Amino acid sequence: MILYSLAVVSVLSATLTRSQSTSTTLQLPVVQTQLGAISGGILTSKNGRQYEAFRGIPYARPPVGDLRFSKPLSHPAFDQGHFDAGEYGKLCWQDVPGLIRFNGSLMSEDCLFLNIFRPRKGQSSDPTDRPARPVFIFIHGGAFISGGSEFYEPGQMVTEGNVVVVTVNYRLGIFGFLSTGDSRFPGNYGIWDQLLAIRWVKDNIQAFGGDPDQITVGGESAGAVSSAFLSLSSHSKGLFHRAILQSGAATTSGAIQRNPLQGLLDLACNIHCPCSRSSLPSGDVPSDQDTLTCLKKAAPEQLMAAQYPDRSLARTIVDYVYMPIVDGDLIANDPAEMLQNEDYLTQIGFYDRDYLSGCVNNEGGFFLSQTLYQTGNAALLLNFDFYDLDLVPLLMEKRYGKSSPYAEEVVKFFYTFPRYPGTAQLNLKAVLDTPGDTFFYVPLTEFARAVARGQRSERRNLVYFFEHYPAYLVGRELGTPHAVDLVYEFDMDPSFFGNASLWNDDDEHLRQVFIGMIVGFMETGNPSTAFQAYLKDGWSDFDLRTESYLSIKPDSLTMQRHLRAHAVSLWVDLIPSLLDPVVHLGNRSSTHIPTLSELIG
């Protein structure tokens, strides 16, 4: 399945400590909501300005006991009419094999909290100190199995942009996505959590100085995939007005689990719950509910210990079991099909939003990071057998649900030609580009094309490409790896990712550009005003003719066309035509299926 920013999340998790309020002697902020009074704290951003933080606010009832593996329920009014939001709530249960493992005391099933950050009066760069501010709801990444909202403190964005930012916890892994594929364990609980959090913000954010009619939902990696799923859901119509997708989209490889029941039965067997296939003649779960009851009663630690059996290297790195599914409700249909259905997209208000989507220039770098964490030996990535026999077939399976020997040969030819006699290893860039394309660059283009096909003329469809080779990173010659753009967006220390002493003026300039881009989009859907000195003709929308995108470099901002066009043609046109030529001829995204010679230039 998908791997998003796990290495980054693990480094953050190992290094970060929970932020404390700047001073208990300052007058702490208190907000009156329809649920009761909420008191917060004061934090100091990296630029030295103070801002207000309301952390650990419960937006749902604890999903424990009978509420485990169920849709979330709204949180009632606070006991005694008050809630102290001075500290972060606990992380949702997670245990990523080979990476950081949290102390169990930091995790809980009672983890459905959100955090609200707003400027402190007199500390914002905006002299008007406007009363109703744009709102950004940020959904964290982590492959739907790891991460947490507390790792994304937006001090500089809040104080320099004079906006309100909300970060959200949601259920992960087994607790967020275990499913029978039917109404008994319907799955997608983590996405339902996000939806309920957005509704909570819509209903309450005005009390915090936010504008409920100017909400942007966005995220990075799994958070971007979530934002895409929410944008494609009828349940979110009218809840938000703009969406930001950073390194992820609806068709990201493996974002949908096609066989959720198998994962449930494997888990049941691993913890000694009833799981005999002899009792499942039609492929359903046992009618007496013994399996489901057993899973609901199992201790969280027991479930965590049993979730990942021994598997191949490729599956360990990129194939996760407990993921979103097509449930016919929140995710109504296969995302690729929904993106092609203009009538459906019109009906749910998909075209009524502005969209900002983007990637960094070494998305596949996550794969190298994960291999180092998992095995300590990155050379395994460059092994011909690993690439030919393990990785490529798995990527085909994850994207298309099937493969063929000939199609696999075409993929191998595209990325690794020429293979010189006597060469023992593949080119590292080629190996990283293969999953980078299927997880990130190609889905980005597919999503932007879907927006362009039917979007209203007054709405924006903007795409960016972050092209930077940071001096502080090991392996800088490959570019910015997946998720490292977050250090330019949030108050993260560059030492989490490399040698912070090498953070330079280029990095600081890009931080200003990136935050300006996000804030400008939140405010108007048009961040071009932040780039007037660089873009005389403004930021052109991505349309079906030019497929324009903004190239962001330390020394320039320029409009370019057709991001990774050859790779997009390979995965969107050529491979589907080889796997299912009759169907593809009637449903292809372009009028021309490229030949191999065209693809390799």
Coordinates of C-alpha atoms in Angstrom, one line a residue:
M1 CA 0.0 0.0 0.0
I2 CA 1.2 3.5 0.6
L3 CA 4.1 4.8 2.5
Y4 CA 3.9 8.4 3.4
S5 CA 6.4 10.3 5.6
L6 CA 6.9 7.5 8.1
A7 CA 10.6 8.1 8.5
V8 CA 9.9 11.8 9.0
V9 CA 7.2 11.1 11.6
S10 CA 9.5 8.8 13.4
V11 CA 12.3 11.3 13.7
L12 CA 9.8 14.0 14.9
S13 CA 8.3 11.6 17.4
A14 CA 11.7 10.6 18.8
T15 CA 12.9 14.2 19.1
L16 CA 10.0 16.4 19.9
T17 CA 8.8 17.1 23.4
R18 CA 5.3 18.5 24.1
S19 CA 5.3 22.3 24.0
Q20 CA 4.6 24.1 27.2
S21 CA 2.8 27.4 27.5
T22 CA 5.3 30.3 27.6
S23 CA 4.3 31.6 31.0
T24 CA 1.7 30.8 33.6
T25 CA 1.8 34.5 34.8
L26 CA 0.3 35.9 31.6
Q27 CA -3.4 36.2 31.3
L28 CA -4.5 33.1 29.5
P29 CA -7.1 33.2 26.7
V30 CA -10.6 31.9 27.3
V31 CA -13.2 31.4 24.6
Q32 CA -16.9 30.8 25.2
T33 CA -18.4 28.1 22.8
Q34 CA -21.7 26.4 22.6
L35 CA -20.1 23.4 24.5
G36 CA -18.8 25.6 27.3
A37 CA -15.8 27.8 28.0
I38 CA -12.4 26.7 26.7
S39 CA -9.2 28.1 28.2
G40 CA -5.9 27.9 26.4
G41 CA -2.3 28.8 26.6
I42 CA 0.3 31.0 25.0
L43 CA 3.2 29.8 22.8
T44 CA 6.1 31.5 21.2
S45 CA 6.8 31.0 17.5
K46 CA 10.3 30.7 15.9
N47 CA 10.0 34.3 14.9
G48 CA 9.7 35.3 18.6
R49 CA 6.1 36.4 18.5
Q50 CA 3.5 35.0 20.9
Y51 CA 0.3 33.2 19.8
E52 CA -2.6 31.5 21.5
A53 CA -3.0 27.8 21.5
F54 CA -6.1 25.7 22.6
R55 CA -4.8 22.2 22.6
G56 CA -6.4 18.8 23.2
I57 CA -10.0 19.9 22.7
P58 CA -12.2 16.7 22.4
Y59 CA -14.4 16.8 19.3
A60 CA -15.9 13.3 19.7
R61 CA -16.9 10.9 22.4
P62 CA -14.0 8.5 23.3
P63 CA -14.3 5.7 20.7
V64 CA -13.9 2.9 23.3
G65 CA -15.9 -0.1 24.3
D66 CA -18.9 -0.5 22.1
L67 CA -17.8 2.5 20.1
R68 CA -14.6 0.9 18.9
F69 CA -14.8 0.2 15.2
S70 CA -17.7 2.6 14.8
K71 CA -18.3 6.1 13.4
P72 CA -17.5 8.8 15.9
L73 CA -20.2 10.5 17.9
S74 CA -20.1 14.2 18.7
H75 CA -18.7 15.2 22.1
P76 CA -21.3 16.6 24.5
A77 CA -21.1 19.8 26.4
F78 CA -18.2 20.0 28.8
D79 CA -18.6 18.9 32.4
Q80 CA -19.1 21.9 34.7
G81 CA -19.2 24.1 31.6
H82 CA -15.5 24.4 31.1
F83 CA -12.5 22.7 29.4
D84 CA -8.8 23.3 30.1
A85 CA -7.1 23.2 26.7
G86 CA -3.6 23.8 28.0
E87 CA -2.0 20.6 26.9
Y88 CA -2.1 18.2 23.9
G89 CA -4.3 15.2 24.1
K90 CA -2.9 11.7 23.8
L91 CA -1.8 10.2 20.4
C92 CA -3.9 7.6 18.7
W93 CA -2.6 4.1 19.0
Q94 CA 0.2 3.3 16.5
D95 CA 3.2 0.9 16.3
V96 CA 5.2 1.2 13.1
P97 CA 7.5 -1.8 12.5
G98 CA 11.1 -1.0 12.5
L99 CA 10.6 2.6 13.4
I100 CA 9.9 4.6 16.6
R101 CA 7.7 3.1 19.2
F102 CA 6.0 5.4 21.6
N103 CA 5.6 4.7 25.2
G104 CA 2.2 3.3 25.7
S105 CA 1.4 6.1 28.2
L106 CA 1.4 8.6 25.4
M107 CA -1.2 6.7 23.4
S108 CA -4.9 6.0 23.9
E109 CA -8.0 5.0 22.1
D110 CA -9.4 8.2 23.7
C111 CA -7.5 10.3 21.2
L112 CA -10.0 12.3 19.2
F113 CA -8.7 15.8 19.9
L114 CA -8.1 18.9 17.9
N115 CA -5.9 22.0 18.5
I116 CA -6.6 25.6 17.6
F117 CA -3.9 28.2 17.1
R118 CA -4.7 31.9 16.6
P119 CA -2.7 35.2 16.7
R120 CA -2.4 37.0 20.0
K121 CA -3.6 40.5 19.9
G122 CA -0.7 42.9 19.1
Q123 CA 1.5 40.0 18.0
S124 CA 0.3 39.6 14.4
S125 CA 2.1 41.2 11.4
D126 CA -1.3 42.4 10.1
P127 CA -2.0 45.8 11.7
T128 CA -5.8 45.5 11.0
D129 CA -5.9 42.6 13.5
R130 CA -9.0 41.4 11.6
P131 CA -11.8 39.8 13.7
A132 CA -12.8 37.0 11.2
R133 CA -9.7 35.2 10.0
P134 CA -9.3 32.5 7.3
V135 CA -9.1 29.0 8.8
F136 CA -6.7 26.2 7.8
I137 CA -7.6 22.7 9.0
F138 CA -4.4 20.6 8.6
I139 CA -4.6 16.8 8.5
H140 CA -1.3 15.1 9.4
G141 CA 0.3 12.3 7.3
G142 CA 1.8 9.0 8.3
A143 CA 0.4 6.4 5.9
F144 CA -2.8 6.2 7.9
I145 CA -0.9 4.2 10.6
S146 CA 1.2 6.8 12.4
G147 CA 1.6 10.5 13.3
G148 CA -0.2 13.0 15.4
S149 CA -1.5 16.6 15.3
E150 CA 0.9 17.9 18.0
F151 CA 3.9 17.7 15.7
Y152 CA 2.7 20.6 13.5
E153 CA 2.9 23.9 15.4
P154 CA 2.1 26.7 13.0
G155 CA 3.5 29.7 15.0
Q156 CA 5.0 31.5 12.0
M157 CA 2.0 30.9 9.8
V158 CA -0.4 32.2 12.5
T159 CA 1.6 35.3 13.5
E160 CA 2.9 36.3 10.0
G161 CA -0.3 35.4 8.1
N162 CA -2.8 36.5 10.8
V163 CA -4.8 33.3 10.3
V164 CA -6.3 30.5 12.4
V165 CA -4.9 27.0 12.1
V166 CA -6.5 23.8 13.4
T167 CA -4.7 20.4 13.6
V168 CA -6.5 17.2 14.1
N169 CA -6.0 13.7 15.6
Y170 CA -7.8 10.8 13.9
R171 CA -7.8 7.1 14.5
L172 CA -5.0 5.1 12.8
G173 CA -4.2 1.6 11.6
I174 CA -6.4 -1.1 13.0
F175 CA -8.5 1.3 15.1
G176 CA -9.1 3.7 12.2
F177 CA -9.6 1.3 9.3
L178 CA -10.3 -2.4 10.3
S179 CA -13.2 -3.5 8.2
T180 CA -15.3 -6.5 7.1
G181 CA -16.2 -4.6 3.9
D182 CA -19.8 -4.5 5.0
S183 CA -22.0 -2.8 7.6
R184 CA -20.8 -4.8 10.6
F185 CA -17.3 -3.2 10.6
P186 CA -17.8 -0.6 7.8
G187 CA -14.3 0.9 8.1
N188 CA -13.0 4.4 7.3
Y189 CA -13.5 5.4 10.9
G190 CA -10.4 7.7 10.7
I191 CA -11.9 9.6 7.7
W192 CA -15.2 9.9 9.6
D193 CA -13.2 11.3 12.5
Q194 CA -11.8 14.0 10.2
L195 CA -15.2 14.8 8.8
L196 CA -16.6 15.2 12.4
A197 CA -13.7 17.5 13.3
I198 CA -14.4 19.7 10.3
R199 CA -18.0 19.9 11.3
W200 CA -16.9 20.9 14.9
V201 CA -14.7 23.6 13.4
K202 CA -17.5 24.9 11.2
D203 CA -19.8 25.1 14.2
N204 CA -17.4 26.6 16.7
I205 CA -14.5 28.4 15.0
Q206 CA -16.2 31.8 15.0
A207 CA -15.8 31.9 18.8
F208 CA -12.0 31.7 18.2
G209 CA -12.0 34.5 15.6
G210 CA -12.1 32.2 12.6
D211 CA -14.4 32.7 9.6
P212 CA -16.7 29.6 9.2
D213 CA -17.3 30.6 5.6
Q214 CA -13.6 30.7 4.8
I215 CA -12.3 27.2 5.7
T216 CA -9.5 25.5 3.9
V217 CA -9.0 21.8 4.5
G218 CA -5.6 20.4 3.6
G219 CA -2.8 18.0 4.6
E220 CA 0.4 16.3 3.6
S221 CA 0.8 12.8 2.4
A222 CA -1.9 10.6 4.0
G223 CA -3.4 14.0 5.0
A224 CA -3.5 15.1 1.4
V225 CA -5.1 11.8 0.4
S226 CA -7.7 12.3 3.2
S227 CA -8.3 15.9 1.9
A228 CA -8.9 14.5 -1.6
F229 CA -11.3 11.8 -0.3
L230 CA -13.2 14.5 1.7
S231 CA -13.4 16.7 -1.4
L232 CA -14.9 13.7 -3.3
S233 CA -17.5 12.9 -0.6
S234 CA -21.1 14.2 -0.7
H235 CA -20.9 14.3 3.1
S236 CA -18.5 17.3 3.0
K237 CA -20.6 19.5 0.7
G238 CA -20.6 23.0 2.0
L239 CA -18.2 22.3 4.9
F240 CA -15.1 23.8 3.4
H241 CA -14.3 26.1 0.5
R242 CA -10.7 25.3 -0.5
A243 CA -8.4 22.3 -0.4
I244 CA -4.6 21.9 -0.2
L245 CA -3.1 18.6 -1.3
Q246 CA 0.6 18.3 -0.4
S247 CA 2.2 15.1 -1.8
G248 CA -0.9 13.0 -2.1
A249 CA -4.1 12.6 -4.0
A250 CA -7.1 10.4 -4.4
T251 CA -5.5 7.9 -6.7
T252 CA -2.3 7.5 -4.8
S253 CA -1.2 3.8 -5.1
G254 CA -2.6 1.7 -2.4
A255 CA -4.7 4.4 -0.9
I256 CA -7.7 2.1 -1.1
Q257 CA -7.7 -1.4 0.4
R258 CA -9.4 -3.8 -2.0
N259 CA -9.6 -6.8 0.3
P260 CA -10.3 -5.5 3.9
L261 CA -11.8 -8.8 5.1
Q262 CA -8.5 -10.7 4.7
G263 CA -6.7 -8.3 6.9
L264 CA -9.4 -8.6 9.6
L265 CA -9.3 -12.4 9.5
D266 CA -5.5 -12.5 9.6
L267 CA -5.6 -10.2 12.7
A268 CA -8.2 -12.4 14.3
C269 CA -6.1 -15.5 13.8
N270 CA -3.0 -13.7 15.2
I271 CA -4.8 -12.9 18.5
H272 CA -6.6 -16.2 18.7
C273 CA -10.1 -14.9 17.9
P274 CA -12.4 -17.2 15.8
C275 CA -11.1 -17.0 12.2
S276 CA -11.8 -20.4 10.6
R277 CA -12.5 -20.1 6.9
S278 CA -14.6 -23.2 7.0
S279 CA -17.2 -21.1 8.8
L280 CA -17.1 -18.5 6.0
P281 CA -18.7 -20.3 3.0
S282 CA -19.7 -17.1 1.2
G283 CA -16.7 -15.1 2.3
D284 CA -18.6 -13.3 5.1
V285 CA -17.6 -13.1 8.7
P286 CA -19.2 -15.7 11.1
S287 CA -22.9 -15.0 11.6
D288 CA -22.7 -15.4 15.4
Q289 CA -20.4 -12.3 15.7
D290 CA -17.8 -14.2 17.8
T291 CA -15.0 -12.8 15.7
L292 CA -16.2 -9.2 15.9
T293 CA -16.9 -9.4 19.6
C294 CA -13.5 -10.8 20.3
L295 CA -11.8 -8.0 18.3
K296 CA -13.8 -5.4 20.1
K297 CA -12.7 -6.7 23.5
A298 CA -9.0 -7.2 22.7
A299 CA -6.5 -5.0 24.5
P300 CA -4.9 -2.3 22.3
E301 CA -1.5 -3.6 23.0
Q302 CA -2.6 -7.1 21.8
L303 CA -3.9 -5.7 18.5
M304 CA -0.8 -3.6 17.9
A305 CA 1.5 -6.6 18.5
A306 CA -0.4 -8.7 16.0
Q307 CA -1.0 -6.3 13.1
Y308 CA 2.1 -6.9 10.9
P309 CA 3.2 -10.4 10.1
D310 CA 6.6 -11.1 8.5
R311 CA 6.5 -10.1 4.9
S312 CA 8.8 -9.2 1.9
L313 CA 10.9 -6.0 2.0
A314 CA 8.7 -4.3 -0.6
R315 CA 5.5 -5.1 1.3
T316 CA 7.0 -4.1 4.6
I317 CA 7.9 -0.7 3.2
V318 CA 5.0 0.2 1.0
D319 CA 2.1 -2.2 1.7
Y320 CA -0.1 -1.5 4.7
V321 CA -3.2 -3.6 5.5
Y322 CA -5.5 -1.3 7.4
M323 CA -6.4 1.5 5.0
P324 CA -9.5 3.4 3.6
I325 CA -12.0 1.3 1.6
V326 CA -14.7 2.0 -0.9
D327 CA -17.7 1.8 1.5
G328 CA -20.4 3.2 -0.8
D329 CA -21.0 6.0 1.6
L330 CA -18.1 8.3 2.7
I331 CA -16.0 7.0 -0.2
A332 CA -18.8 6.3 -2.6
N333 CA -16.9 4.6 -5.4
D334 CA -13.4 3.9 -6.7
P335 CA -11.6 7.3 -6.6
A336 CA -10.4 7.0 -10.2
E337 CA -14.0 6.5 -11.3
M338 CA -15.3 9.4 -9.3
L339 CA -12.7 11.7 -10.8
Q340 CA -14.0 10.8 -14.2
N341 CA -17.7 11.3 -13.3
E342 CA -18.4 15.0 -14.0
D343 CA -22.1 14.7 -13.1
Y344 CA -21.3 13.3 -9.7
L345 CA -18.6 15.9 -9.1
T346 CA -21.0 18.7 -10.0
Q347 CA -23.7 17.2 -7.7
I348 CA -21.4 17.1 -4.6
G349 CA -20.0 20.6 -5.1
F350 CA -16.5 19.4 -6.0
Y351 CA -16.1 22.1 -8.7
D352 CA -17.2 24.9 -6.3
R353 CA -13.9 24.8 -4.4
D354 CA -10.4 26.2 -5.1
Y355 CA -7.6 23.6 -5.1
L356 CA -3.9 23.9 -4.5
S357 CA -1.8 20.7 -5.1
G358 CA 1.9 20.1 -5.1
C359 CA 4.9 17.8 -4.7
V360 CA 8.6 18.1 -3.9
N361 CA 11.3 17.1 -6.3
N362 CA 12.3 13.8 -4.6
E363 CA 9.1 12.2 -3.4
G364 CA 10.6 8.8 -3.8
G365 CA 13.2 9.7 -1.2
F366 CA 10.9 8.2 1.4
F367 CA 11.6 4.8 0.0
L368 CA 15.3 5.1 0.7
S369 CA 14.7 6.4 4.2
Q370 CA 12.4 3.5 5.0
T371 CA 14.8 1.0 3.7
L372 CA 17.6 2.4 5.9
Y373 CA 15.3 2.3 8.9
Q374 CA 14.0 -1.2 8.2
T375 CA 17.2 -2.9 7.1
G376 CA 20.1 -0.6 7.7
N377 CA 21.2 -1.4 4.1
A378 CA 20.1 0.9 1.3
A379 CA 22.0 -1.3 -1.2
L380 CA 19.0 -3.7 -1.1
L381 CA 17.1 -1.0 -3.0
L382 CA 19.5 -1.3 -6.0
N383 CA 19.2 -5.1 -6.3
F384 CA 17.9 -6.2 -9.7
D385 CA 15.9 -9.0 -8.2
F386 CA 14.3 -6.8 -5.6
Y387 CA 13.3 -4.2 -8.3
D388 CA 12.2 -6.7 -10.9
L389 CA 10.6 -9.4 -8.9
D390 CA 9.3 -7.6 -5.8
L391 CA 8.9 -3.9 -6.3
V392 CA 7.5 -3.5 -9.8
P393 CA 4.9 -6.3 -9.5
L394 CA 3.7 -4.8 -6.1
L395 CA 3.4 -1.3 -7.6
M396 CA 1.3 -2.7 -10.4
E397 CA -0.9 -4.6 -8.0
K398 CA -1.4 -1.5 -5.8
R399 CA -2.3 0.8 -8.6
Y400 CA -4.3 -1.4 -10.9
G401 CA -5.3 -4.4 -8.9
K402 CA -3.6 -6.6 -11.4
S403 CA -0.5 -6.9 -13.6
S404 CA 1.0 -8.7 -16.6
P405 CA 4.5 -9.8 -17.4
Y406 CA 4.6 -7.6 -20.5
A407 CA 3.4 -4.5 -18.6
E408 CA 6.0 -5.1 -15.9
E409 CA 8.7 -5.3 -18.6
V410 CA 7.6 -2.0 -20.0
V411 CA 7.8 -0.4 -16.6
K412 CA 11.3 -1.8 -16.0
F413 CA 12.4 -0.7 -19.5
F414 CA 11.1 2.9 -18.9
Y415 CA 12.9 3.4 -15.6
T416 CA 16.1 1.3 -15.9
F417 CA 17.0 1.3 -19.6
P418 CA 19.8 0.9 -20.6
R419 CA 21.0 -2.0 -18.4
Y420 CA 24.7 -2.5 -19.1
P421 CA 26.2 -6.0 -19.1
G422 CA 28.0 -6.7 -15.9
T423 CA 26.3 -3.9 -14.0
A424 CA 25.4 -5.2 -10.5
Q425 CA 23.2 -2.4 -9.3
L426 CA 20.4 -0.2 -10.6
N427 CA 20.6 3.6 -10.7
L428 CA 19.3 5.0 -7.3
K429 CA 17.3 7.8 -9.0
A430 CA 15.5 5.3 -11.2
V431 CA 14.5 3.2 -8.2
L432 CA 13.2 6.2 -6.3
D433 CA 11.4 7.6 -9.2
T434 CA 9.3 4.5 -9.7
P435 CA 7.3 4.6 -6.5
G436 CA 7.6 8.4 -6.5
D437 CA 5.6 8.5 -9.7
T438 CA 2.9 6.0 -8.8
F439 CA 2.4 7.4 -5.3
F440 CA 2.7 11.1 -5.9
Y441 CA 3.4 12.7 -9.3
V442 CA 0.9 10.8 -11.4
P443 CA -2.0 11.0 -8.9
L444 CA -1.3 14.7 -8.6
T445 CA -1.8 15.2 -12.3
E446 CA -4.9 12.9 -12.3
F447 CA -6.5 15.0 -9.6
A448 CA -5.7 18.3 -11.3
R449 CA -7.0 17.1 -14.6
A450 CA -10.3 16.1 -12.9
V451 CA -10.6 19.6 -11.4
A452 CA -9.8 21.2 -14.8
R453 CA -12.5 19.3 -16.7
G454 CA -15.4 21.0 -14.9
Q455 CA -14.3 23.7 -12.5
R456 CA -16.1 27.0 -12.6
S457 CA -14.1 29.8 -14.2
E458 CA -13.9 31.9 -11.1
R459 CA -12.3 29.1 -9.1
R460 CA -8.6 28.3 -9.0
N461 CA -6.8 25.0 -9.8
L462 CA -3.2 25.7 -8.9
V463 CA -0.2 23.2 -8.9
Y464 CA 3.3 23.7 -7.6
F465 CA 6.5 21.8 -7.7
F466 CA 9.0 22.4 -4.9
E467 CA 12.5 22.1 -6.5
H468 CA 15.1 22.6 -3.9
Y469 CA 18.4 20.8 -3.0
P470 CA 18.8 21.7 0.7
A471 CA 22.4 22.0 1.9
Y472 CA 21.4 20.6 5.4
L473 CA 20.2 17.3 4.0
V474 CA 22.2 14.1 3.5
G475 CA 21.8 13.1 -0.1
R476 CA 20.9 16.7 -1.1
E477 CA 21.8 15.9 -4.7
L478 CA 18.6 14.0 -5.0
G479 CA 16.5 17.0 -4.0
T480 CA 13.9 17.5 -1.2
P481 CA 12.5 14.1 0.0
H482 CA 8.9 13.5 0.7
A483 CA 7.6 15.5 3.7
V484 CA 10.6 17.7 4.2
D485 CA 8.7 20.6 2.8
L486 CA 6.9 20.6 6.2
V487 CA 9.9 22.2 7.8
Y488 CA 9.2 25.3 5.6
E489 CA 5.6 25.4 6.6
F490 CA 5.6 24.7 10.4
D491 CA 7.8 25.5 13.3
M492 CA 10.0 22.5 12.9
D493 CA 13.7 22.4 13.6
P494 CA 15.8 21.5 10.5
S495 CA 18.0 19.3 12.8
F496 CA 15.1 16.8 12.6
F497 CA 16.1 16.2 9.0
G498 CA 19.8 17.0 8.8
N499 CA 22.6 19.4 9.8
A500 CA 20.7 22.5 11.0
S501 CA 23.9 24.6 10.9
L502 CA 23.7 24.4 7.1
W503 CA 20.2 26.0 7.0
N504 CA 20.9 29.1 4.9
D505 CA 19.3 32.2 3.3
D506 CA 17.9 30.1 0.5
D507 CA 16.0 28.0 3.0
E508 CA 14.7 31.0 4.9
H509 CA 13.6 32.6 1.7
L510 CA 11.7 29.5 0.7
R511 CA 10.1 29.4 4.1
Q512 CA 8.7 32.8 3.5
V513 CA 7.5 31.8 0.0
F514 CA 5.9 28.6 1.2
I515 CA 4.0 30.2 4.1
G516 CA 3.0 33.1 1.9
M517 CA 1.7 30.7 -0.7
I518 CA -0.4 28.8 1.9
V519 CA -1.8 32.0 3.5
G520 CA -2.5 33.7 0.2
F521 CA -4.5 30.7 -1.0
M522 CA -6.4 30.5 2.3
E523 CA -7.4 34.2 2.0
T524 CA -8.5 34.5 -1.6
G525 CA -7.7 31.3 -3.5
N526 CA -5.1 33.3 -5.3
P527 CA -1.6 33.4 -3.7
S528 CA -0.1 35.3 -6.7
T529 CA -0.1 38.5 -4.7
A530 CA 2.6 37.1 -2.5
F531 CA 4.7 36.5 -5.7
Q532 CA 4.2 39.7 -7.6
A533 CA 7.9 40.5 -7.7
Y534 CA 8.6 37.1 -9.3
L535 CA 5.5 36.4 -11.5
K536 CA 4.6 39.4 -13.6
D537 CA 1.8 37.5 -15.3
G538 CA 0.6 35.8 -12.2
W539 CA 0.1 32.1 -11.4
S540 CA -1.6 30.3 -14.3
D541 CA -4.2 27.7 -13.5
F542 CA -3.6 24.0 -14.4
D543 CA -5.8 23.4 -17.5
L544 CA -6.1 20.5 -19.9
R545 CA -4.0 22.2 -22.6
T546 CA -1.0 23.5 -20.8
E547 CA -1.1 21.6 -17.5
S548 CA 0.7 24.6 -16.0
Y549 CA 2.5 24.4 -12.6
L550 CA 4.6 26.8 -10.6
S551 CA 8.3 25.7 -10.2
I552 CA 9.5 26.9 -6.8
K553 CA 13.3 27.3 -6.5
P554 CA 15.4 29.4 -4.2
D555 CA 16.4 31.8 -6.9
S556 CA 13.2 31.8 -9.1
L557 CA 9.5 31.2 -9.4
T558 CA 8.6 30.3 -12.9
M559 CA 5.6 28.8 -14.7
Q560 CA 6.3 25.4 -16.4
R561 CA 4.2 22.9 -18.2
H562 CA 3.4 19.1 -18.0
L563 CA 5.0 17.9 -14.8
R564 CA 6.8 14.5 -15.5
A565 CA 4.8 14.1 -18.7
H566 CA 6.4 10.9 -19.8
A567 CA 5.8 9.1 -16.5
V568 CA 2.2 10.3 -16.5
S569 CA 1.7 9.0 -20.0
L570 CA 3.2 5.7 -19.0
W571 CA 1.0 5.1 -16.0
V572 CA -2.2 6.8 -17.2
D573 CA -2.2 5.7 -20.8
L574 CA 0.2 3.1 -21.9
I575 CA 0.1 0.6 -19.0
P576 CA -3.8 0.6 -18.8
S577 CA -3.9 0.0 -22.5
L578 CA -1.7 -3.1 -22.1
L579 CA -3.6 -4.5 -19.1
D580 CA -7.1 -3.9 -20.6
P581 CA -6.9 -2.5 -24.1
V582 CA -10.6 -2.7 -25.0
V583 CA -11.8 -0.9 -21.9
H584 CA -9.0 1.7 -22.0
L585 CA -9.7 2.7 -25.6
G586 CA -13.1 4.0 -24.5
N587 CA -11.9 5.6 -21.3
R588 CA -8.4 7.0 -21.7
S589 CA -7.5 10.4 -20.6
S590 CA -5.8 11.5 -23.8
T591 CA -6.3 10.9 -27.5
H592 CA -3.0 9.2 -28.0
I593 CA -1.4 6.2 -26.4
P594 CA 2.4 6.8 -26.5
T595 CA 4.9 4.3 -27.7
L596 CA 8.0 3.3 -25.7
S597 CA 10.3 5.4 -27.9
E598 CA 8.1 8.4 -27.2
L599 CA 8.2 7.8 -23.5
I600 CA 11.9 7.5 -23.2
G601 CA 12.4 10.5 -25.5

